[in-house]
Backbone as ProteinMPNN parsed JSONL, in Angstrom:
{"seq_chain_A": "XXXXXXXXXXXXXXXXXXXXXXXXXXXXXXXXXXXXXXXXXXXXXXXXXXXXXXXXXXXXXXXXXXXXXXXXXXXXXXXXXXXXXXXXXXXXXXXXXXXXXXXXXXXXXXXXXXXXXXXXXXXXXXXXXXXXXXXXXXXXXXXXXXXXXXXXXXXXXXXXXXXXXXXXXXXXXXXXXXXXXXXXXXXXXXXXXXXXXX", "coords_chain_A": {"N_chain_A": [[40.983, -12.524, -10.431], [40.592, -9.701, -10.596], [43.26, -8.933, -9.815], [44.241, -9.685, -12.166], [42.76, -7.435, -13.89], [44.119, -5.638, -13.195], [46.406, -5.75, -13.87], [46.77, -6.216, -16.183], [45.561, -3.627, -17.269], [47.016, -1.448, -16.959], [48.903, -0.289, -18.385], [46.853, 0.942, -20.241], [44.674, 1.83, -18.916], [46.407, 3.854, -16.211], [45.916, 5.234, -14.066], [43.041, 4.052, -13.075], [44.152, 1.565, -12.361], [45.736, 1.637, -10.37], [44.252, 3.112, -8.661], [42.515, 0.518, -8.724], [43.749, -1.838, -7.384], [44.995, -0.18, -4.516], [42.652, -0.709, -3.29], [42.177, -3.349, -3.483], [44.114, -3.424, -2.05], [43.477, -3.284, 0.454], [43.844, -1.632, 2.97], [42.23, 0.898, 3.054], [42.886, 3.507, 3.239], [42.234, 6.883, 2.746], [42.546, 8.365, -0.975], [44.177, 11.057, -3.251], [43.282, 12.695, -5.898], [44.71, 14.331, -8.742], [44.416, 17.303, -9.649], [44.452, 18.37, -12.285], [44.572, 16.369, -13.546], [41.84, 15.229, -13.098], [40.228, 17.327, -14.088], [40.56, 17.29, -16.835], [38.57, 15.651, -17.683], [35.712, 16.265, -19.985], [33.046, 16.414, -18.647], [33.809, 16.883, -15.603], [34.167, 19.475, -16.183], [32.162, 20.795, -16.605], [30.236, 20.452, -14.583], [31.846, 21.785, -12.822], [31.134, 23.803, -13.999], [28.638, 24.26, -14.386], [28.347, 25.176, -11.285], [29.08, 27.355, -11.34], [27.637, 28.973, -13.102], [25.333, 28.95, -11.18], [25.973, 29.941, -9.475], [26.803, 32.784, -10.409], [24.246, 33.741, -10.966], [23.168, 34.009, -8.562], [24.816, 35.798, -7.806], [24.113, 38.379, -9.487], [21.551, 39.039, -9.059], [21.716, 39.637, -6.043], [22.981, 42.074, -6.636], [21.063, 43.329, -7.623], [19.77, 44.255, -5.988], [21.124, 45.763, -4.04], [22.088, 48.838, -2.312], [23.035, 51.611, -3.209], [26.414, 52.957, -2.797], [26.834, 51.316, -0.743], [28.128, 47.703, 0.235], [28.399, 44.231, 0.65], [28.189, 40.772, 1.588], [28.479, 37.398, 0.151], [27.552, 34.201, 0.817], [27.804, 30.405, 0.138], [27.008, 27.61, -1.101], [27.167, 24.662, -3.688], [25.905, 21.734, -5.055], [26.923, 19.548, -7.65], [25.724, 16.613, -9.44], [27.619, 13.986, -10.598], [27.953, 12.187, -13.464], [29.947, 9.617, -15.08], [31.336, 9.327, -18.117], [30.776, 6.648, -20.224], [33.354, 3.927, -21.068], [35.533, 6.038, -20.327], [38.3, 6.66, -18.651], [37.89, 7.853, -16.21], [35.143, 6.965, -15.672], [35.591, 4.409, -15.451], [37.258, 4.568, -12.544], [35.589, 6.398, -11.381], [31.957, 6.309, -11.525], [30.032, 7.286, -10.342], [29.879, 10.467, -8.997], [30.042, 13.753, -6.734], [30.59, 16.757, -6.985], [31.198, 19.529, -4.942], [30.946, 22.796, -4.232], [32.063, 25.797, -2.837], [31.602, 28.956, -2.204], [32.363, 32.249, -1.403], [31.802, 35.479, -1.603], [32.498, 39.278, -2.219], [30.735, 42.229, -2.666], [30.101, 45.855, -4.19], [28.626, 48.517, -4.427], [28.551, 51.498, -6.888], [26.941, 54.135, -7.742], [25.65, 52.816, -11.271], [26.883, 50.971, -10.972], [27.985, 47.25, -10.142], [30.874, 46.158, -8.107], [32.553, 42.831, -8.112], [33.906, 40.401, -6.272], [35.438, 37.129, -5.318], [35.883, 34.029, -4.014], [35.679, 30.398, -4.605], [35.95, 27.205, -3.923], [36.171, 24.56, -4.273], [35.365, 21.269, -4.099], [35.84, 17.966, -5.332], [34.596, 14.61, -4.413], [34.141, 11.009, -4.0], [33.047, 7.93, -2.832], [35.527, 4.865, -3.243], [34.062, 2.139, -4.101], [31.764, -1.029, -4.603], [29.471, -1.321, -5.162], [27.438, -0.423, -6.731], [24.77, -0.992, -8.465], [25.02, -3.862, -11.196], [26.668, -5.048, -12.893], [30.088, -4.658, -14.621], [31.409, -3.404, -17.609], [34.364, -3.91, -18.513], [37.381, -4.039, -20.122], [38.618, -5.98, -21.629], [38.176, -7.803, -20.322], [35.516, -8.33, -20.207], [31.911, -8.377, -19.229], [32.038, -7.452, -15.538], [30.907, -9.41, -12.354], [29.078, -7.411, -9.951], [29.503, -8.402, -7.521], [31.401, -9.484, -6.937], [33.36, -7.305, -5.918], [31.65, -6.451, -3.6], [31.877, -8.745, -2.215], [34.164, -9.128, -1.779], [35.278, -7.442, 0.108], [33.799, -8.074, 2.076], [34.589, -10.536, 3.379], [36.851, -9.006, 4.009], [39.392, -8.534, 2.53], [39.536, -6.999, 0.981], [39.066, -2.734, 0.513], [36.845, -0.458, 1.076], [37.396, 3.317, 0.094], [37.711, 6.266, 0.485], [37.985, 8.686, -1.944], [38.908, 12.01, -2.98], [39.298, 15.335, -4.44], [40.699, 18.229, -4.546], [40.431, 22.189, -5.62], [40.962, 25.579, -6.461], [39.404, 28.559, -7.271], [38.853, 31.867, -8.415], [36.979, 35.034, -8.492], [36.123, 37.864, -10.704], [34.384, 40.338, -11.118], [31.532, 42.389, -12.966], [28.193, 44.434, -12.247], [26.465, 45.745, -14.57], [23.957, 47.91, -14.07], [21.801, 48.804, -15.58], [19.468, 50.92, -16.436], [15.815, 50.991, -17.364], [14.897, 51.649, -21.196], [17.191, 50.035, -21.181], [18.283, 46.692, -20.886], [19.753, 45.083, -17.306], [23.521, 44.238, -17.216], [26.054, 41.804, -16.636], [29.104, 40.465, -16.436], [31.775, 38.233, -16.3], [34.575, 36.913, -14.825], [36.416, 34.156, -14.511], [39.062, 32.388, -12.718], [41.928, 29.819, -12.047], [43.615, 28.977, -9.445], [46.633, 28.549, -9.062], [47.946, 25.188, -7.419], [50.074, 23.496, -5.23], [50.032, 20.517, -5.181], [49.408, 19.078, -8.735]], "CA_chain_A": [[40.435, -11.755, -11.543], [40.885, -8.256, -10.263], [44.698, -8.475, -9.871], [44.464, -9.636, -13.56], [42.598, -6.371, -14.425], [44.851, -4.317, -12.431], [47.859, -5.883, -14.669], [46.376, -6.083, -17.799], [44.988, -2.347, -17.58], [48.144, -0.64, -16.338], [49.221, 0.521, -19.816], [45.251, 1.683, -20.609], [44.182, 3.359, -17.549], [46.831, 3.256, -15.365], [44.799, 5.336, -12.451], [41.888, 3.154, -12.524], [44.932, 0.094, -12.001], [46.131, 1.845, -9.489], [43.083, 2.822, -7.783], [41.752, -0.763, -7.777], [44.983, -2.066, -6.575], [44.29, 0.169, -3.666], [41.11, -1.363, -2.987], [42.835, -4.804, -3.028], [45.748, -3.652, -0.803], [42.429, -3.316, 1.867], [44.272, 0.114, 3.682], [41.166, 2.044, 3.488], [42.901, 5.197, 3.335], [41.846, 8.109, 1.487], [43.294, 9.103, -1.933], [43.899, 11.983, -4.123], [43.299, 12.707, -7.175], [45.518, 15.435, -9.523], [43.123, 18.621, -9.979], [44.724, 18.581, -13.266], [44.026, 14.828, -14.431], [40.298, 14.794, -12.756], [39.613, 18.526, -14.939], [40.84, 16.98, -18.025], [37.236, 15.475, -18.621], [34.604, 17.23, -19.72], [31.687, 15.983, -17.247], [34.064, 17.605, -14.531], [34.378, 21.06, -16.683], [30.637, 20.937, -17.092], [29.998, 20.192, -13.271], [32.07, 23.198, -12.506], [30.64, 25.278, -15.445], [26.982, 24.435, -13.711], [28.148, 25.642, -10.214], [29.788, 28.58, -11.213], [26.401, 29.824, -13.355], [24.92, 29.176, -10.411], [27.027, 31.387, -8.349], [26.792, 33.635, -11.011], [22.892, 33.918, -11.16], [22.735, 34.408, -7.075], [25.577, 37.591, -7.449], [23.588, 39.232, -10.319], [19.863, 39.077, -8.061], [21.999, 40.338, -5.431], [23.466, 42.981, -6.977], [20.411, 44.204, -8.159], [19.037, 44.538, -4.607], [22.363, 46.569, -3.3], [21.83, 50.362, -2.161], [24.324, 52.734, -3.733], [27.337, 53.144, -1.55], [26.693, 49.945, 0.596], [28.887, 46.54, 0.203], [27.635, 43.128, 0.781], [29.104, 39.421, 1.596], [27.682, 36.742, -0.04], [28.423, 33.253, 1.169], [26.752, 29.447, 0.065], [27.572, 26.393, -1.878], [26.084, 24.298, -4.539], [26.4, 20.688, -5.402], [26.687, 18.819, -8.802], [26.08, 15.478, -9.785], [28.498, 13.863, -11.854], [28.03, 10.651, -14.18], [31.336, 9.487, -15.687], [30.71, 8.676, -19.584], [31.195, 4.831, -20.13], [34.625, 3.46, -21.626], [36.734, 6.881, -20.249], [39.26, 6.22, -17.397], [37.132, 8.283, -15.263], [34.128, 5.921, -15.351], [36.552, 3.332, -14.195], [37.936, 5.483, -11.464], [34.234, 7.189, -10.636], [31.047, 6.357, -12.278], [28.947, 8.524, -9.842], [30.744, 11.586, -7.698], [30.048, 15.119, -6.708], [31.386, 18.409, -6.735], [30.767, 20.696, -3.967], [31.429, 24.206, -4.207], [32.015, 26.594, -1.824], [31.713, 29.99, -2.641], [32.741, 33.589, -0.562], [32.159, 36.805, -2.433], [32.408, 40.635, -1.652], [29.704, 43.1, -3.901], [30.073, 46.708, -3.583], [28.139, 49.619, -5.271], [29.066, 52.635, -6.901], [26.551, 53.982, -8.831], [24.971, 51.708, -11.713], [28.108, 49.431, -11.217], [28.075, 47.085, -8.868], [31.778, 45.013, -8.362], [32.414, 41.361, -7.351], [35.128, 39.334, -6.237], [35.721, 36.055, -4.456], [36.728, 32.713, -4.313], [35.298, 28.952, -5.085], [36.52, 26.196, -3.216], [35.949, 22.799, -5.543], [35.661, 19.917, -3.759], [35.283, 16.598, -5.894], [34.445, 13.303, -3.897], [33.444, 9.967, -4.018], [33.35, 6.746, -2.069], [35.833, 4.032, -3.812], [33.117, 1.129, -3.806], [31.169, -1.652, -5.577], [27.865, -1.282, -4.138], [26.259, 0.516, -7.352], [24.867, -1.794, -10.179], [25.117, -5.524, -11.115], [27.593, -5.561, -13.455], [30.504, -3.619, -15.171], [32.309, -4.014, -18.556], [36.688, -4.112, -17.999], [37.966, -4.186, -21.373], [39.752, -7.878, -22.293], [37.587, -9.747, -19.008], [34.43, -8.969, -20.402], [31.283, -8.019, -17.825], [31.902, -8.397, -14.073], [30.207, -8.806, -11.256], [29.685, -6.18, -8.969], [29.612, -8.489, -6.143], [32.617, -9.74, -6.823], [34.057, -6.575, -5.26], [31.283, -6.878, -2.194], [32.471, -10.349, -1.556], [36.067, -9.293, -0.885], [34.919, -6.171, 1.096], [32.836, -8.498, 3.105], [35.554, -10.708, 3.566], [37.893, -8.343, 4.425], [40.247, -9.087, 1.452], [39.736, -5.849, -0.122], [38.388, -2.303, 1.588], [36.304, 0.864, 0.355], [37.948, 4.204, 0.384], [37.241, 8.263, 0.015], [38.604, 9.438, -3.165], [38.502, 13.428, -3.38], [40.328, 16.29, -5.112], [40.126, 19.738, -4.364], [40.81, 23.057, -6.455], [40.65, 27.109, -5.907], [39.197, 29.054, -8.578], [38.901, 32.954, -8.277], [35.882, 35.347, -9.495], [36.056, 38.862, -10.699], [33.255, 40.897, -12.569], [30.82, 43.905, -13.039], [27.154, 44.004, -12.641], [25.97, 46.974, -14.719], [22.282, 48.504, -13.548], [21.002, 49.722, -16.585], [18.09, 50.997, -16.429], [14.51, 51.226, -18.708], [14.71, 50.673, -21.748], [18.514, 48.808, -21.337], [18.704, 45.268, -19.512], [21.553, 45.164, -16.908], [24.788, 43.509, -18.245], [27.237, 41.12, -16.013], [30.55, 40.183, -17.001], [32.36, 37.618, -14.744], [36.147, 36.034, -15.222], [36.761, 33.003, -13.439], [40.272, 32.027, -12.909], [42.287, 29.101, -11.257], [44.277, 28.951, -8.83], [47.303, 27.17, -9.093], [48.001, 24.415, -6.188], [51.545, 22.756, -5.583], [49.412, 18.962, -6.283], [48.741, 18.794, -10.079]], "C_chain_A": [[40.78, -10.272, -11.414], [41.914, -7.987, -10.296], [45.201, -8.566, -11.916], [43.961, -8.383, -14.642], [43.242, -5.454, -14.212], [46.403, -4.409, -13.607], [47.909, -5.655, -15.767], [46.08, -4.578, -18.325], [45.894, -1.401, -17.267], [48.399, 0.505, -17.52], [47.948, 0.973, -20.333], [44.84, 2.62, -19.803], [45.173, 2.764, -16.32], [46.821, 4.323, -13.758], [43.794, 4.519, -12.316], [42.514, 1.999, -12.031], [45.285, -0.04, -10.69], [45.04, 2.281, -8.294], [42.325, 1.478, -6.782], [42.523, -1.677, -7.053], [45.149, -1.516, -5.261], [43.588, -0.114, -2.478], [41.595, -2.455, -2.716], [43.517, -4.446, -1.749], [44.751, -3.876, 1.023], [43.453, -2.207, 3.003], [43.235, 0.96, 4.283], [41.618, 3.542, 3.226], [42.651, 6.049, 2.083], [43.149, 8.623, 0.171], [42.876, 10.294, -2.52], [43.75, 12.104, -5.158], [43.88, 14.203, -7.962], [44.369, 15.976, -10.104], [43.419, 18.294, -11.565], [44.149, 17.65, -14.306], [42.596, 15.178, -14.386], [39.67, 16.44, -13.975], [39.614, 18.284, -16.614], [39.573, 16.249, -18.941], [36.026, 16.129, -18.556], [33.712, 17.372, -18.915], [32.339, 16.661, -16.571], [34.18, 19.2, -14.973], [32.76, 21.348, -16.628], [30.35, 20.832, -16.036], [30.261, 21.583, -12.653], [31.591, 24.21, -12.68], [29.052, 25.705, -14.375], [27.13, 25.45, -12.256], [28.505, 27.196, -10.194], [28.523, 29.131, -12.196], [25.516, 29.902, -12.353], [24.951, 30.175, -9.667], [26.361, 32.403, -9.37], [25.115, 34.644, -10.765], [22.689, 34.916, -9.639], [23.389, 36.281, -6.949], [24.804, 38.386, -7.998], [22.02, 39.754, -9.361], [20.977, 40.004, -6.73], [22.538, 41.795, -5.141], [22.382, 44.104, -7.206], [19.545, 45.044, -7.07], [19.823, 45.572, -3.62], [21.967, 47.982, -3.406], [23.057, 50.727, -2.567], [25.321, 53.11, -2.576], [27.671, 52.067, -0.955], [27.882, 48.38, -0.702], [27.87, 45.384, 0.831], [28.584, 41.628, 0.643], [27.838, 38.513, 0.955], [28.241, 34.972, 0.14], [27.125, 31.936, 0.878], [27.605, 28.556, -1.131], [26.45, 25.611, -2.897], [27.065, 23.084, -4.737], [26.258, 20.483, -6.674], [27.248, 17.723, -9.07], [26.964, 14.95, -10.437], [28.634, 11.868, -12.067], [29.045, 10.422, -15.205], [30.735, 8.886, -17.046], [31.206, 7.59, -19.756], [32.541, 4.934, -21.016], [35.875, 4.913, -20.931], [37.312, 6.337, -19.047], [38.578, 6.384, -16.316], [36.127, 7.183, -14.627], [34.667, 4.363, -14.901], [37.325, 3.839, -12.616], [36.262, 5.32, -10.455], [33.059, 7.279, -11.117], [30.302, 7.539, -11.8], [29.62, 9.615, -8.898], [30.194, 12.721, -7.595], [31.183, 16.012, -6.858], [30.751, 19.353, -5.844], [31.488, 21.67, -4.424], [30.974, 25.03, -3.265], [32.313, 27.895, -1.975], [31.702, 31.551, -1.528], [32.88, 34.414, -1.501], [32.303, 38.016, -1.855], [31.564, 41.544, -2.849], [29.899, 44.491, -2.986], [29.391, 47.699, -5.386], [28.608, 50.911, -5.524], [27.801, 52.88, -7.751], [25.809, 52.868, -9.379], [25.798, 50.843, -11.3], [28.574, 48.786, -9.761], [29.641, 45.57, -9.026], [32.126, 43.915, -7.566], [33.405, 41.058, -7.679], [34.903, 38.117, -5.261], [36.228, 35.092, -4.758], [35.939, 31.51, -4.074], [36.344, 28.16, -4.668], [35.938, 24.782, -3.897], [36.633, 21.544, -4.678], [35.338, 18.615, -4.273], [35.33, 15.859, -5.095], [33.803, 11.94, -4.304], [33.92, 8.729, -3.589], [34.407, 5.41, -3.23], [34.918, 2.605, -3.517], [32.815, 0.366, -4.839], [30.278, -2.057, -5.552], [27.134, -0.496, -5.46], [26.06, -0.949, -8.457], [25.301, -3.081, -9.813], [26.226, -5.804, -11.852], [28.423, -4.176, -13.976], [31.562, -4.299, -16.382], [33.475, -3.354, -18.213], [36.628, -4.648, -19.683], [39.134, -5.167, -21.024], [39.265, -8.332, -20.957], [36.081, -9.41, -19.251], [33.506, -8.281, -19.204], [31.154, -8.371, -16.52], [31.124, -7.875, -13.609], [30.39, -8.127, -10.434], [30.006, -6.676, -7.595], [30.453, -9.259, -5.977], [33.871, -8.748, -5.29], [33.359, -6.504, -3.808], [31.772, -7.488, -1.561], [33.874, -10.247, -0.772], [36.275, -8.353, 0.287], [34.723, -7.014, 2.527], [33.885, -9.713, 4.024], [36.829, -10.497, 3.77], [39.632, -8.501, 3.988], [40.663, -7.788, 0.659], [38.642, -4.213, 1.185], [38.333, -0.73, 0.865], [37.272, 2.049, 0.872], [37.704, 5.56, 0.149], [38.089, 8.294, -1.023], [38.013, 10.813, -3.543], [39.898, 14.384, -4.381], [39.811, 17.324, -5.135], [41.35, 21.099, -5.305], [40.447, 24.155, -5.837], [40.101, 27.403, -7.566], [39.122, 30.999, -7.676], [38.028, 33.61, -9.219], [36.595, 36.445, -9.529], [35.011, 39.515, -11.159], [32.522, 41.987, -11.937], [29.402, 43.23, -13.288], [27.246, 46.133, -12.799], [24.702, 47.35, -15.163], [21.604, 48.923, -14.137], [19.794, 49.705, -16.795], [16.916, 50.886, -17.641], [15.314, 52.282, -19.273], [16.33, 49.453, -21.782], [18.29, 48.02, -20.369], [19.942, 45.592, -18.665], [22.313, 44.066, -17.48], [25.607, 43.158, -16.995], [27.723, 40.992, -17.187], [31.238, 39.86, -15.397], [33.758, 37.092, -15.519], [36.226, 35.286, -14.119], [38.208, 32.719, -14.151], [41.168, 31.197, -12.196], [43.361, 29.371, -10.949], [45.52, 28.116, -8.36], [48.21, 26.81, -7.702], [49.616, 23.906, -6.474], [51.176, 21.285, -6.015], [48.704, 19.78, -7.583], [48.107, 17.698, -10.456]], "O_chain_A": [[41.327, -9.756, -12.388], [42.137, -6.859, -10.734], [45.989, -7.931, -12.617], [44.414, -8.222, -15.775], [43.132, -4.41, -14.856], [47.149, -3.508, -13.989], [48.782, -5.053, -16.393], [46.271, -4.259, -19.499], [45.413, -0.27, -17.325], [48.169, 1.714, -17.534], [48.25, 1.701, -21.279], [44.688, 3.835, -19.925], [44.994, 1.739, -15.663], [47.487, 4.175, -12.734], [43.628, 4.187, -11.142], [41.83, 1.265, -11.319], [45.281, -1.038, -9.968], [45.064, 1.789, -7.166], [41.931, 1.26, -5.637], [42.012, -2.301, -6.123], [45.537, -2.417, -4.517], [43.754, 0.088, -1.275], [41.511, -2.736, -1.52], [43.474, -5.046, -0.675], [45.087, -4.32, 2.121], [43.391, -2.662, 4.145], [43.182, 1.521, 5.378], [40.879, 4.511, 3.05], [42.832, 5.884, 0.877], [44.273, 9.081, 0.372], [41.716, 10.705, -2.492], [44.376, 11.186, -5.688], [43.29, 15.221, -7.599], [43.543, 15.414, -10.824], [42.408, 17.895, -12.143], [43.561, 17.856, -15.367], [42.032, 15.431, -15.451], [38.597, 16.317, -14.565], [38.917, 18.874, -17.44], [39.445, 16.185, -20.164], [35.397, 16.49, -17.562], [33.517, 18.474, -18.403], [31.685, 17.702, -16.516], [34.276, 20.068, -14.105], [32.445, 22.538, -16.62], [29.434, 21.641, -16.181], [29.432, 22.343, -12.153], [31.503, 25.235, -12.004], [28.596, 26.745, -13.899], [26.298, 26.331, -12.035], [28.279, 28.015, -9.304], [28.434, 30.299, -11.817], [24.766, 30.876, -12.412], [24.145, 31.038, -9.321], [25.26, 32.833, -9.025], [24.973, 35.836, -10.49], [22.255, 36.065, -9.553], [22.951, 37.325, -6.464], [24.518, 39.343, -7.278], [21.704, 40.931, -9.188], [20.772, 41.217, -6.701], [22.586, 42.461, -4.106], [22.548, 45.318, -7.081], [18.892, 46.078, -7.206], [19.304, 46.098, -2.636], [21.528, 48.388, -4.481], [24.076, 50.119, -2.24], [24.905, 53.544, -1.502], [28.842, 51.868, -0.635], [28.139, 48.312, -1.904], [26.792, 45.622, 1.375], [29.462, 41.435, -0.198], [26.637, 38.731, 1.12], [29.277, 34.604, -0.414], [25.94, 32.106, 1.165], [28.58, 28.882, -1.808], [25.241, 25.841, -2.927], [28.295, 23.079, -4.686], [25.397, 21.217, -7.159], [28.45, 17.458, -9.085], [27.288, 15.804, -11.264], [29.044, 10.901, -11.424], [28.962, 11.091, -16.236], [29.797, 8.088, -17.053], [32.366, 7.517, -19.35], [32.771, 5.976, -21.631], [37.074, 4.694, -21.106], [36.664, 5.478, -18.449], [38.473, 5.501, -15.464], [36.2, 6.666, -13.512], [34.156, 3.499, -14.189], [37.862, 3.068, -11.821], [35.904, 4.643, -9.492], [32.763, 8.462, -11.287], [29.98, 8.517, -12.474], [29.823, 9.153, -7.775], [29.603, 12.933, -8.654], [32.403, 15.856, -6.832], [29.708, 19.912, -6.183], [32.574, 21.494, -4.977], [29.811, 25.088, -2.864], [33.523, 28.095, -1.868], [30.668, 31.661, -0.87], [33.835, 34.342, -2.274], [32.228, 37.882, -0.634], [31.952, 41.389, -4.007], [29.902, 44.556, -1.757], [29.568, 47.608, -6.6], [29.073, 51.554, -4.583], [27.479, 51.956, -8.499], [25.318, 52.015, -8.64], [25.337, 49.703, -11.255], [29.139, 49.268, -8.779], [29.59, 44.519, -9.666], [32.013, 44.012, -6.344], [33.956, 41.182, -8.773], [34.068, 38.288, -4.372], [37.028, 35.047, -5.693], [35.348, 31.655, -3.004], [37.514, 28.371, -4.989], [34.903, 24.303, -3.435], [37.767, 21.072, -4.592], [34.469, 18.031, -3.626], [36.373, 16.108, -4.491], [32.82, 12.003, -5.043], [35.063, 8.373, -3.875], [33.703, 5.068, -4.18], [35.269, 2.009, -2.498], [33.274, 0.647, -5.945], [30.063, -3.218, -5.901], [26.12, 0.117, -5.127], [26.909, -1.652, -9.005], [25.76, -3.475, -8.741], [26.853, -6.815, -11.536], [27.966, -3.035, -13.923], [32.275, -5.294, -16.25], [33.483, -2.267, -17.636], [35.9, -5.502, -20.19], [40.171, -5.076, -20.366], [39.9, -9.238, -20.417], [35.281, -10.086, -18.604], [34.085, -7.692, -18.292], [30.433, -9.299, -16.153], [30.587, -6.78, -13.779], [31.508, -7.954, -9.949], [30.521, -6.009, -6.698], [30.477, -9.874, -4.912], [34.612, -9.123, -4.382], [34.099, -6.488, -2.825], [32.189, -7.182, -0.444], [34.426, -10.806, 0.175], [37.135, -8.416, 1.165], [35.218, -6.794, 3.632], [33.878, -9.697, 5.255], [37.749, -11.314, 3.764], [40.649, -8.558, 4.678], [41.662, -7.557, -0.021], [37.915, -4.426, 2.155], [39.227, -0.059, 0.35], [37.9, 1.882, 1.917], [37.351, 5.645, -1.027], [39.165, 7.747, -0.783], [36.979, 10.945, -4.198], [41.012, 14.048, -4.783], [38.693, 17.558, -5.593], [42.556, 20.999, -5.533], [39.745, 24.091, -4.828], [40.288, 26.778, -8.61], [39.348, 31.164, -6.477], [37.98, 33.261, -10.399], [37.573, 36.533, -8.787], [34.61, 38.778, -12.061], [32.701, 42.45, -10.81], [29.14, 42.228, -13.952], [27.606, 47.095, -12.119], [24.306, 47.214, -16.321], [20.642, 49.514, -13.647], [19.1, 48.784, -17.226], [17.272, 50.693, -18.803], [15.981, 53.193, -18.783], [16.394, 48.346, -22.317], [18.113, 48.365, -19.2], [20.932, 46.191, -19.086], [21.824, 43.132, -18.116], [25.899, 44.098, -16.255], [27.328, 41.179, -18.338], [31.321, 40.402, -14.295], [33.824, 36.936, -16.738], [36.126, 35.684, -12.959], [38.544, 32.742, -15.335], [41.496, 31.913, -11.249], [44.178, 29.895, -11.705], [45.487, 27.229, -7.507], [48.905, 27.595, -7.057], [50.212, 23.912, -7.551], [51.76, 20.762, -6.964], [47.864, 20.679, -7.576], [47.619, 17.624, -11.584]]}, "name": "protein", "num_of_chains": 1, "seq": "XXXXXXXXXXXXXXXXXXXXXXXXXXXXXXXXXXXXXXXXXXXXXXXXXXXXXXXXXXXXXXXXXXXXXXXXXXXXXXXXXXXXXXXXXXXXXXXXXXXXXXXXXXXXXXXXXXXXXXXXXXXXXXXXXXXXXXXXXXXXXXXXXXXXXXXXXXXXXXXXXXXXXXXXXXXXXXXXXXXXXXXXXXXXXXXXXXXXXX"}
């Protein structure tokens, strides 16, 4: 059944074919995934989006705490969940995965204006498995079982694997201190970093 989804689905999703093909070959070893492909769906732009307001939130509080003159490192990470939306390639690939982020900044004060730079380290992961859930719909076989894919695990027919993909991104921006009656004002640019894997 599985080699028949792997054949049949080639021309539809032909990473999830190749993925579960993979999984059959029983290897174990870790794959990659193209920063480029895995960014192409929204859930992973929206994963990012979350960690990087995150970031964002922590520089601005920090900024506001900075003595005039003085500099400051700021270093810490943030995870986000990520649930693949049903029928996309992805959710055949990765129903459930993270994103870690790893974030290194530099803050320095002049004055009201306090400036930030660093860099975001994007690590997506997730176990290749069939340990979540009872069943899953495969377009043209209908709903399988999940313990189909146990069974072959367990029988050492087929064999789980790491699937990650990692990215750079790059911050820049201004926190400006304005006092009673003006709010202060950020402004951040995030910008990627391009890798020789796409």
């Amino acid at each position: 059944m599985f080699r028949s989804i792997v054949g049949q689905g080639r021309d539809v999703h032909p990473i999830a074919s190749d993925f579960l093909e993979h999984f059959m070959d029983g290897a174990g070893a870790s794959r990659t995934l193209s920063p480029r492909w895995l960014r192409s769906f929204r859930v992973i732009q929206k994963a990012e989006q979350k960690n990087q307001h995150r970031f964002e939130r922590q520089l601005a509080q920090e900024a506001k705490r900075l003595p005039d003159g003085a500099s400051t490192w700021l270093h810490d990470y943030w995870d986000a969940r990520i649930s693949a939306l049903i029928g996309t390639e992805l959710f055949y690939v990765s129903r459930m995965s993270m994103l870690r982020s790893r974030g290194s900044f530099t803050l320095t004060r002049t004055g009201p204006e306090v400036r930030v730079s660093g860099t975001v380290r994007h690590h997506w992961f997730d176990p290749y498995d069939w340990d979540r859930g009872r069943w899953v719909y495969i377009p043209r076989h209908g709903f399988v079982p999940i313990a189909v894919g146990r069974e072959l695990v367990e029988s050492d027919e087929a064999r789980n694997f790491l699937m990650e993909s990692r990215h750079v991104q790059t911050l820049v921006g201004t926190f400006l201190d304005r006092r009673w009656p003006r709010r202060p004002t950020a402004t951040f640019e995030w910008s990627l970093v391009r890798m020789g894997h796409r």
